[in-house]
PDB file of C-alpha atoms and ligand atoms in Angstrom:
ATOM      1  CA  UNK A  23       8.734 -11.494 -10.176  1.00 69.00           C
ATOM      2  CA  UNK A  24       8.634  -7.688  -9.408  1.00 85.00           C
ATOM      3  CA  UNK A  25       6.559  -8.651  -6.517  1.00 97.00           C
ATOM      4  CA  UNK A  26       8.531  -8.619  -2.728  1.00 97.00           C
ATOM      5  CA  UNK A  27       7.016 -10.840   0.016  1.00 98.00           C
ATOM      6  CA  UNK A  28       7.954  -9.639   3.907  1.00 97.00           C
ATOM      7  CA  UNK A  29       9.171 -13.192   4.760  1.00 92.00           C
ATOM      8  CA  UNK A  30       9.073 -13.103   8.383  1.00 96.00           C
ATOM      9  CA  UNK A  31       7.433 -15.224  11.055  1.00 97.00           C
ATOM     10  CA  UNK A  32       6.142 -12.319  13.084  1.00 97.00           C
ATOM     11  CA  UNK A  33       4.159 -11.051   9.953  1.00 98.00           C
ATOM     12  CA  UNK A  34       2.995 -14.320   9.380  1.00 98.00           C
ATOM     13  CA  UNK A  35       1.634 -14.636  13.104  1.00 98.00           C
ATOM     14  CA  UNK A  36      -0.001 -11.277  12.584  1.00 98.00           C
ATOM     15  CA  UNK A  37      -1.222 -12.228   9.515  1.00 98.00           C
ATOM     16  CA  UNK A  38      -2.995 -15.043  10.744  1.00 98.00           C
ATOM     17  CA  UNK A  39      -4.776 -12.701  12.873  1.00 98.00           C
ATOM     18  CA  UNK A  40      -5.916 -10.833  10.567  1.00 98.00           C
ATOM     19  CA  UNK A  41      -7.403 -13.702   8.116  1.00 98.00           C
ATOM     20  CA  UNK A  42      -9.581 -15.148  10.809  1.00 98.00           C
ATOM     21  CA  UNK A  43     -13.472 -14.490  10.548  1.00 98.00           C
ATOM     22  CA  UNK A  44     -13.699 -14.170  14.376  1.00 98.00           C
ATOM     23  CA  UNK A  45     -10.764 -10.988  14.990  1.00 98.00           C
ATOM     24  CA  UNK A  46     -12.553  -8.045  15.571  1.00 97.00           C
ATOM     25  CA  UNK A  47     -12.924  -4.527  13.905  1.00 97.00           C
ATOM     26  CA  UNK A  48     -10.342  -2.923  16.197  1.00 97.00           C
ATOM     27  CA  UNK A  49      -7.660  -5.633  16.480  1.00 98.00           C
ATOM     28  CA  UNK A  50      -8.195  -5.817  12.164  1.00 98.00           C
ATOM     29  CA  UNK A  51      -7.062  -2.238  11.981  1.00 98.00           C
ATOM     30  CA  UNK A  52      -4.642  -2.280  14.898  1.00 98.00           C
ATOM     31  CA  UNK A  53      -2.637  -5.291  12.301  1.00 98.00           C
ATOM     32  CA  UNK A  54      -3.210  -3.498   8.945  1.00 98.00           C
ATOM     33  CA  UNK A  55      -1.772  -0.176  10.680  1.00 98.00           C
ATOM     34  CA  UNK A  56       1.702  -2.687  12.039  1.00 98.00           C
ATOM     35  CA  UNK A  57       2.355  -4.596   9.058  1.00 98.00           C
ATOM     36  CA  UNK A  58       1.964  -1.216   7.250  1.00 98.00           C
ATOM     37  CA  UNK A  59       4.458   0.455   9.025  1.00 98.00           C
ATOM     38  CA  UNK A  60       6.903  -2.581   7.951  1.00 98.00           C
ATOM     39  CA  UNK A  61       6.216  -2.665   4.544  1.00 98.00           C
ATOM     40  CA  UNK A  62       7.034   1.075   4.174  1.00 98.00           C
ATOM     41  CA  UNK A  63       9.872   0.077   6.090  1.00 98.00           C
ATOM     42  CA  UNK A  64      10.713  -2.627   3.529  1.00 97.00           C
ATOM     43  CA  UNK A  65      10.084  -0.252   0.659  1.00 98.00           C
ATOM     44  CA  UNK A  66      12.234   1.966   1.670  1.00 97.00           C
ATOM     45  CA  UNK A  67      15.325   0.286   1.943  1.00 96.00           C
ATOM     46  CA  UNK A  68      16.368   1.864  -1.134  1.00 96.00           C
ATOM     47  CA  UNK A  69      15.436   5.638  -0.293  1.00 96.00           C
ATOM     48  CA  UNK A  70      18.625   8.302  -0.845  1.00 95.00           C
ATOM     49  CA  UNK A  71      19.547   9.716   2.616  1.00 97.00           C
ATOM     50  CA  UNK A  72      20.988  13.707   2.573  1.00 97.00           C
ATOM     51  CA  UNK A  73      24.160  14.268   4.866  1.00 98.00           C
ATOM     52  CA  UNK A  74      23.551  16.683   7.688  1.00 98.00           C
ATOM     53  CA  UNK A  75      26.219  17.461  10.418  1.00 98.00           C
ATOM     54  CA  UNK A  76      24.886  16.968  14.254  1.00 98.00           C
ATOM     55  CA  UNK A  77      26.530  17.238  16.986  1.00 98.00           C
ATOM     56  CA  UNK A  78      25.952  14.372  19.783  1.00 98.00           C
ATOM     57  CA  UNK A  79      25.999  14.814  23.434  1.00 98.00           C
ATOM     58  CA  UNK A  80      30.211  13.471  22.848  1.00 98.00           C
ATOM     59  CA  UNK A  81      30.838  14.452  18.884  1.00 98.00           C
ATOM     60  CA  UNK A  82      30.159  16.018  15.412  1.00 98.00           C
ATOM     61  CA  UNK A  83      29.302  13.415  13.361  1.00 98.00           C
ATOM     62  CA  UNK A  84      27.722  13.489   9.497  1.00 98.00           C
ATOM     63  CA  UNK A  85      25.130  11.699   9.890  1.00 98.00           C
ATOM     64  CA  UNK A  86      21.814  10.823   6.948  1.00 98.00           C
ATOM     65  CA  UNK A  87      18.258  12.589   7.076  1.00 97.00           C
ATOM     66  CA  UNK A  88      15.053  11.613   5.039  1.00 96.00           C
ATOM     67  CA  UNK A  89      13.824  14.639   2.830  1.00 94.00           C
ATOM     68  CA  UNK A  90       9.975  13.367   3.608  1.00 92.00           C
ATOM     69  CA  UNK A  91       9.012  16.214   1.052  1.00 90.00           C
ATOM     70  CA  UNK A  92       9.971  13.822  -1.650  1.00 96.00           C
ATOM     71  CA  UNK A  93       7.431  11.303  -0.320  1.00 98.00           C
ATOM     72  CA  UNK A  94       3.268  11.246  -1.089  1.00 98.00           C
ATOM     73  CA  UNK A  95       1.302   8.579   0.492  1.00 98.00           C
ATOM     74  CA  UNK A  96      -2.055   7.593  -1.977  1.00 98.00           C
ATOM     75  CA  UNK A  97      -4.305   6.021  -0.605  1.00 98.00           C
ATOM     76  CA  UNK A  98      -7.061   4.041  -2.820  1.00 98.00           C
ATOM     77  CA  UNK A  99     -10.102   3.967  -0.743  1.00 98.00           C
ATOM     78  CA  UNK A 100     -11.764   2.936   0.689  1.00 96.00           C
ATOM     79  CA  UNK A 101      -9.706   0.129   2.545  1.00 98.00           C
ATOM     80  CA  UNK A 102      -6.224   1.985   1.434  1.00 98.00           C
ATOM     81  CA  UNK A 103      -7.363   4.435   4.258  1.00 98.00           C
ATOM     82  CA  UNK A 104      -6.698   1.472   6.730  1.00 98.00           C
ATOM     83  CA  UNK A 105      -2.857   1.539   6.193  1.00 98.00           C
ATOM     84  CA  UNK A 106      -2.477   5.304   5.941  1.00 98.00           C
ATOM     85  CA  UNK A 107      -2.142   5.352   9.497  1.00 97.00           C
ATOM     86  CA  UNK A 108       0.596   2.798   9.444  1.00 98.00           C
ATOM     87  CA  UNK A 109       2.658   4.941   6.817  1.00 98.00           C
ATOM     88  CA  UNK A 110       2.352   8.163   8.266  1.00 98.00           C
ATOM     89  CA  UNK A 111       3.619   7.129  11.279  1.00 97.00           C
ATOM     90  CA  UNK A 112       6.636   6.594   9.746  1.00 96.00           C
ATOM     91  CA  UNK A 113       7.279   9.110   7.661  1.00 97.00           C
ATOM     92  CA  UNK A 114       4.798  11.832   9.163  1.00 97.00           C
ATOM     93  CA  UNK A 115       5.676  14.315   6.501  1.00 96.00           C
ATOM     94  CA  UNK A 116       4.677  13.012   3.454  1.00 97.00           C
ATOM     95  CA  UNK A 117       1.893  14.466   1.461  1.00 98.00           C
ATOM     96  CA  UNK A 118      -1.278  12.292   1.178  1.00 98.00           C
ATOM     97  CA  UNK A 119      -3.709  11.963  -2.046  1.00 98.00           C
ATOM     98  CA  UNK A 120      -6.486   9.815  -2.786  1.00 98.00           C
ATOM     99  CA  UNK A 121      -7.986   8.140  -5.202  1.00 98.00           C
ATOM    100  CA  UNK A 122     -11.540   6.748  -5.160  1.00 98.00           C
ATOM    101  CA  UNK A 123     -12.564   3.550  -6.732  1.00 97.00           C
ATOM    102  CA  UNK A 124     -14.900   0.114  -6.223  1.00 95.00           C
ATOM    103  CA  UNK A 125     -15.223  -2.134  -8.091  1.00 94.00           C
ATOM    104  CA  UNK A 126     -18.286  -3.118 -10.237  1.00 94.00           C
ATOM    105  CA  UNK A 127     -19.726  -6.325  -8.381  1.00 90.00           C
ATOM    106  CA  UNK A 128     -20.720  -7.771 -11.661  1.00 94.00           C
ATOM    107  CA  UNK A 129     -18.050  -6.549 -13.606  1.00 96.00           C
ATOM    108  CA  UNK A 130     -15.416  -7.167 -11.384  1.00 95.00           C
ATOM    109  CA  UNK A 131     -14.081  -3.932 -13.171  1.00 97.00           C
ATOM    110  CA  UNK A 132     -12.539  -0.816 -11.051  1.00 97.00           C
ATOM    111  CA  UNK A 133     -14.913   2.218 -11.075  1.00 97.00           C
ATOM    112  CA  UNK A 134     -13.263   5.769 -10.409  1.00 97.00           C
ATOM    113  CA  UNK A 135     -14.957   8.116  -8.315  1.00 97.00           C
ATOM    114  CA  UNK A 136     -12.716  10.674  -7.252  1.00 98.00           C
ATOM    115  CA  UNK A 137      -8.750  11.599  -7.902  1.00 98.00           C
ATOM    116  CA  UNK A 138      -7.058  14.497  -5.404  1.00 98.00           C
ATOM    117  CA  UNK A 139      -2.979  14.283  -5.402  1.00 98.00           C
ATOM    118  CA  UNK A 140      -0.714  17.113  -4.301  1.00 97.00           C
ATOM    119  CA  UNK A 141       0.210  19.780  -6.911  1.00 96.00           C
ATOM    120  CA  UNK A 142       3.486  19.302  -7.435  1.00 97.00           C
ATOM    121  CA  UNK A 143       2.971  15.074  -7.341  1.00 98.00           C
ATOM    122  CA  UNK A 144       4.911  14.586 -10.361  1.00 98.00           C
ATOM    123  CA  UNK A 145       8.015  15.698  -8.588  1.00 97.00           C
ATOM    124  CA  UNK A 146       7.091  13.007  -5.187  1.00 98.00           C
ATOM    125  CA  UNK A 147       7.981   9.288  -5.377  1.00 98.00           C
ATOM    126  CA  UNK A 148       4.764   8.000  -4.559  1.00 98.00           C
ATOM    127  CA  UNK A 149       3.537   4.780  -2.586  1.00 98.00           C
ATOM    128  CA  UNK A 150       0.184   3.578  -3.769  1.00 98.00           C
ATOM    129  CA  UNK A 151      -1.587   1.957  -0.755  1.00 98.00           C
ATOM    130  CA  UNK A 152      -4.324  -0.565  -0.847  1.00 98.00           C
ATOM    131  CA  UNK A 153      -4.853  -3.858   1.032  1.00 98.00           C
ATOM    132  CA  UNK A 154      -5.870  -6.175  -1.354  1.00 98.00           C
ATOM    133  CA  UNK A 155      -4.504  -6.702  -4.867  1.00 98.00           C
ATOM    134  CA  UNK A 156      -6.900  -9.372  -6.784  1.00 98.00           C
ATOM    135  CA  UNK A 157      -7.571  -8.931 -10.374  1.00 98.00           C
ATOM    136  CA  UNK A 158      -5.150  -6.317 -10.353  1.00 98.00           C
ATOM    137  CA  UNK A 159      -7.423  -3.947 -12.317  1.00 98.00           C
ATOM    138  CA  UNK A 160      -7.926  -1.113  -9.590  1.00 98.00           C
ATOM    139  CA  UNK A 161      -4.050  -0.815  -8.946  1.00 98.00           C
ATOM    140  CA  UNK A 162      -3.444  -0.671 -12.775  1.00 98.00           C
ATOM    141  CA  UNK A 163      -6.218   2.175 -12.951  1.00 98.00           C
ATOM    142  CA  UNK A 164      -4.637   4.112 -10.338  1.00 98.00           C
ATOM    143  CA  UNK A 165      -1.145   3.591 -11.643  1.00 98.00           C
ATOM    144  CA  UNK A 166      -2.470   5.407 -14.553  1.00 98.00           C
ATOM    145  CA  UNK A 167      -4.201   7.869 -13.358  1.00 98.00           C
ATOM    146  CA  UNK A 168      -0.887   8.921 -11.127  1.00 98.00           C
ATOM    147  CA  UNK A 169       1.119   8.653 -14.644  1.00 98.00           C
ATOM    148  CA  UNK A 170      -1.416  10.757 -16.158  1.00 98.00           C
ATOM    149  CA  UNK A 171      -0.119  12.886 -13.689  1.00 98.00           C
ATOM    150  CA  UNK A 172       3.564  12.627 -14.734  1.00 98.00           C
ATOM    151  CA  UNK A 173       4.650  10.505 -11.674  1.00 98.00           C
ATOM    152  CA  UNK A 174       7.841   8.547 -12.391  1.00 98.00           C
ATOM    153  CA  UNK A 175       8.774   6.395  -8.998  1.00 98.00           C
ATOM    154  CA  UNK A 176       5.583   4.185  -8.151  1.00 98.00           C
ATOM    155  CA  UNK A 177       6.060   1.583  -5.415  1.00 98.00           C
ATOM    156  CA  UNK A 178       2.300  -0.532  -4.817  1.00 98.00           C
ATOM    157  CA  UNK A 179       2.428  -1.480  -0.808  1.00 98.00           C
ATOM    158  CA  UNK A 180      -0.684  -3.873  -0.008  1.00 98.00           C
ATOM    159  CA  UNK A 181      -1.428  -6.552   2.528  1.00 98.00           C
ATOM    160  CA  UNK A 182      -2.379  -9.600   0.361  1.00 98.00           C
ATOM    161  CA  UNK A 183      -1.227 -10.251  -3.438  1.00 98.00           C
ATOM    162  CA  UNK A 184      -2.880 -12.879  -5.956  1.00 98.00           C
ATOM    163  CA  UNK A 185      -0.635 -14.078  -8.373  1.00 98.00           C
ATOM    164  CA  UNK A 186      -3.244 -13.217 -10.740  1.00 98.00           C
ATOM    165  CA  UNK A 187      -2.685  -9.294  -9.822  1.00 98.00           C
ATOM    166  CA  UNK A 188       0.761  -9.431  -9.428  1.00 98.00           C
ATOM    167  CA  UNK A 189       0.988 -10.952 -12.989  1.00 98.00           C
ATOM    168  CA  UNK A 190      -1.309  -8.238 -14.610  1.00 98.00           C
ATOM    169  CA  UNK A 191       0.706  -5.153 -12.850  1.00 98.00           C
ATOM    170  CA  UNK A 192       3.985  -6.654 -13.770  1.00 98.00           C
ATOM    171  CA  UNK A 193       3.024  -6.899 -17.487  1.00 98.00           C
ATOM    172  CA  UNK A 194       1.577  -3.550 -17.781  1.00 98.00           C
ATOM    173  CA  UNK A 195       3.989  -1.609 -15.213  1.00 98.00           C
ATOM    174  CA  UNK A 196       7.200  -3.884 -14.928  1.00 98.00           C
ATOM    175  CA  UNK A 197       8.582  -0.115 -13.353  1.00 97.00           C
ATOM    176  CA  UNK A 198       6.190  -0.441 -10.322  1.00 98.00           C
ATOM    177  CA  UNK A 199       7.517  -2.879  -7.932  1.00 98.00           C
ATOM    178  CA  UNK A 200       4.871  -4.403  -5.624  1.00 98.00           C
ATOM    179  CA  UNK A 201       5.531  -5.088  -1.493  1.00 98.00           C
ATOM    180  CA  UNK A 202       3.181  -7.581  -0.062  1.00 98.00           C
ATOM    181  CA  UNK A 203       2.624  -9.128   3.307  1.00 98.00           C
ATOM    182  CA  UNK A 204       1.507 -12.244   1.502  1.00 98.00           C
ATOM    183  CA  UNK A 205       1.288 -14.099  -1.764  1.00 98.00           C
ATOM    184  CA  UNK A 206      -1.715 -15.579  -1.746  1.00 98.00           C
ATOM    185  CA  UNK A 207      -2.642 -18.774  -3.829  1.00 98.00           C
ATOM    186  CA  UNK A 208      -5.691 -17.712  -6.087  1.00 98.00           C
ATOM    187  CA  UNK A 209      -8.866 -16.137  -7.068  1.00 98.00           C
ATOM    188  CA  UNK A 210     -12.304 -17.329  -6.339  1.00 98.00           C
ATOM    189  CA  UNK A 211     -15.281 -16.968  -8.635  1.00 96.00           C
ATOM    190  CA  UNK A 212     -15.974 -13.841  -7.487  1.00 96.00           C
ATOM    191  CA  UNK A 213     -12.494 -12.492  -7.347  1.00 97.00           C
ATOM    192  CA  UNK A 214     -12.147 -12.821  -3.750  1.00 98.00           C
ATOM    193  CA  UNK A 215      -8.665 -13.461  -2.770  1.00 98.00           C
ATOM    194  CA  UNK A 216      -7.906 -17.330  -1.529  1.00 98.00           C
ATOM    195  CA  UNK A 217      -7.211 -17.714   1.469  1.00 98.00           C
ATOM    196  CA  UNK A 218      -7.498 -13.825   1.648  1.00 98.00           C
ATOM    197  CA  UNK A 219      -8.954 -11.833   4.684  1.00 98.00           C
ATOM    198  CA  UNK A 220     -12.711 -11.634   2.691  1.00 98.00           C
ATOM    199  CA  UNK A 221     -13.436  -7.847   1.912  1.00 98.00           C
ATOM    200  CA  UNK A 222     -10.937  -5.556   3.812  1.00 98.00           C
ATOM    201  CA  UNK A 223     -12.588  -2.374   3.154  1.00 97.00           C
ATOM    202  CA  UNK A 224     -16.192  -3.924   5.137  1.00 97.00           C
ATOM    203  CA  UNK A 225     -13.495  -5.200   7.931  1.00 98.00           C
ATOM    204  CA  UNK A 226     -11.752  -2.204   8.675  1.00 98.00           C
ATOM    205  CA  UNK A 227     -14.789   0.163   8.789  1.00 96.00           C
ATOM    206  CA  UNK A 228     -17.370  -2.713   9.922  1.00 94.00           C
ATOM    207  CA  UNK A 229     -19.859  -2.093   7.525  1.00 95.00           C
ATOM    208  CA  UNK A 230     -20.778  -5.613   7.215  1.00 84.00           C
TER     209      UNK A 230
HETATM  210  C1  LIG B   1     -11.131  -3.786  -3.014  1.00 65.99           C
HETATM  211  C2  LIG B   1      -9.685  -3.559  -2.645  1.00 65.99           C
HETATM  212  C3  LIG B   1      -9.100  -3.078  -3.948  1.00 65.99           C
HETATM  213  C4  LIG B   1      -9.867  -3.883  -4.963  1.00 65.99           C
HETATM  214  C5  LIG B   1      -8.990  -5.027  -5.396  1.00 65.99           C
HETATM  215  O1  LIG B   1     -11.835  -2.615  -3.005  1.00 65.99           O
HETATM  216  O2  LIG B   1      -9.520  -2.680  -1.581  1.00 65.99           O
HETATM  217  O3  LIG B   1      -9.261  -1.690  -4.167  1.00 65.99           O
HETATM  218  O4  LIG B   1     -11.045  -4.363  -4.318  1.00 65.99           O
HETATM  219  O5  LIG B   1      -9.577  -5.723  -6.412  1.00 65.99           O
HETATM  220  P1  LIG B   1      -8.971  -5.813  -7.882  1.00 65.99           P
HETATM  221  O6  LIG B   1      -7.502  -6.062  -7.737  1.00 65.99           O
HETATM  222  O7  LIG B   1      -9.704  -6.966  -8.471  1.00 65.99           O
HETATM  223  O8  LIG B   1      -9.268  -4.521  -8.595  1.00 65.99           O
HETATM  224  P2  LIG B   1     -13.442  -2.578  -3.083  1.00 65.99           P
HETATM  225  O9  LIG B   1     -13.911  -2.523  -4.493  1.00 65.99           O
HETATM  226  O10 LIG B   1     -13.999  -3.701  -2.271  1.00 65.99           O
HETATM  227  O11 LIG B   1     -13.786  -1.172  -2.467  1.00 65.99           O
HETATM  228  P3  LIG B   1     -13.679  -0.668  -0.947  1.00 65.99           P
HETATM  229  O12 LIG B   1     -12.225  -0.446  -0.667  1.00 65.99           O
HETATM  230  O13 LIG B   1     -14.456   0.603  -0.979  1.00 65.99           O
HETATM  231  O14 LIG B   1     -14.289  -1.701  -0.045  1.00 65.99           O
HETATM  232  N1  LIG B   2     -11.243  -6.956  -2.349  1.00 65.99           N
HETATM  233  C1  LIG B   2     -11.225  -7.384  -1.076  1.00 65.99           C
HETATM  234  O1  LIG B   2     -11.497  -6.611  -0.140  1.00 65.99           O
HETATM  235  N2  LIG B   2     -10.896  -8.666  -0.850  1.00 65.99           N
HETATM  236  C2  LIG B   2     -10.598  -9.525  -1.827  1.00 65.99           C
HETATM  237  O2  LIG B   2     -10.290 -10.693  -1.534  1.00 65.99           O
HETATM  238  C3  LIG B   2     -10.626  -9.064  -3.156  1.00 65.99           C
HETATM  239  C4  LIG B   2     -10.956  -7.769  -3.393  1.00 65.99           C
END
């Protein structure tokens, strides 16, 4: 699977935070901010440090430095907006875009509202951020849509995978590896993620 689960007990205590009905609006986005921070953590363990020379209070030593201008943060709101604080605290340089979608309640099907990505995006390895990957058709819309773009590196960071998602993304985009908190077991009738969190956009902004 192209799919990588944080397997740690500490996520999984915060995790079970953030599934119960009865944790609040703050403490919900206080946990999606943490276990965002360690999933960009996680995905980049791979990321290609530059060699700089510094000079310590004792010696000169080369030492490796992130070039954040290779990074953009994209958010897929509304509830990708939760874990953009998370990321940024990071890397703090990175350039942000969004990308608006919902998806039909009948349908089930990903509407897009509104695309804004830096200008020179195609050049930027870009992490895709959204909490929740069910059906798998909004990420798959958005991967698109940054392709369209000419973007080459994708990584997908969310909170909670179905299998049902993870299988869809990995057969369209088997080049965009997905970092979850969580593999969750199914999909409900109405696409609702089992166990899940219920809707993480209405729990982060409390508009339900
Ligand atoms: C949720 C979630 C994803 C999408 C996942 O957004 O944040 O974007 O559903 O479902 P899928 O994998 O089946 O496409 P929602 O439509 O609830 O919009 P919101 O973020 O504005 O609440
Ligand atoms: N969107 C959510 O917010 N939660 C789900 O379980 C599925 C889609």
């Amino acid at each position: 699977m192209n799919a990588i689960s944080l397997n740690h007990p500490l996520i999984d205590h915060k995790l079970s935070i953030l599934r119960d009905k009865n944790t609040g609006t703050k403490e919900f986005r206080e946990l999606i901010k943490e276990i965002s921070m360690i999933l960009c953590y996680e995905a980049m363990r791979d990321v290609k440090l530059e060699t700089v020379e510094i000079e310590t209070p004792l010696e000169t030593i080369k030492t490796g430095r992130l070039d954040e201008e290779q990074f953009a943060f994209v958010p897929i709101l509304r509830a990708g907006m939760g874990m953009l604080d998370g990321v940024i605290t990071v890397v703090p340089n990175a350039k942000i875009g969004h990308i608006g979608m919902y998806r039909n309640e009948e349908t089930y099907e990903p509407v897009n509202y509104f695309f804004k990505v830096p200008k020179d995006i195609e050049k930027r390895e870009v992490f895709l951020l959204d909490p929740m990957l069910a059906t798998g058709g909004s990420a798959i819309d958005a991967i698109e849509l940054l392709k369209s773009k000419g973007v080459k590196k994708i990584k997908f960071l969310c909170i909670i995978a179905a299998p049902e998602g993870i299988k869809k993304v990995e057969e369209k985009y088997p080049d965009v590896p997905i970092y979850c908190a969580s593999i969750d077991h199914s999909l409900n009738e109405n696409k609702y993620i089992l166990p899940g969190l219920g809707d993480a956009g209405d729990r982060i902004f409390g508009t339900k």
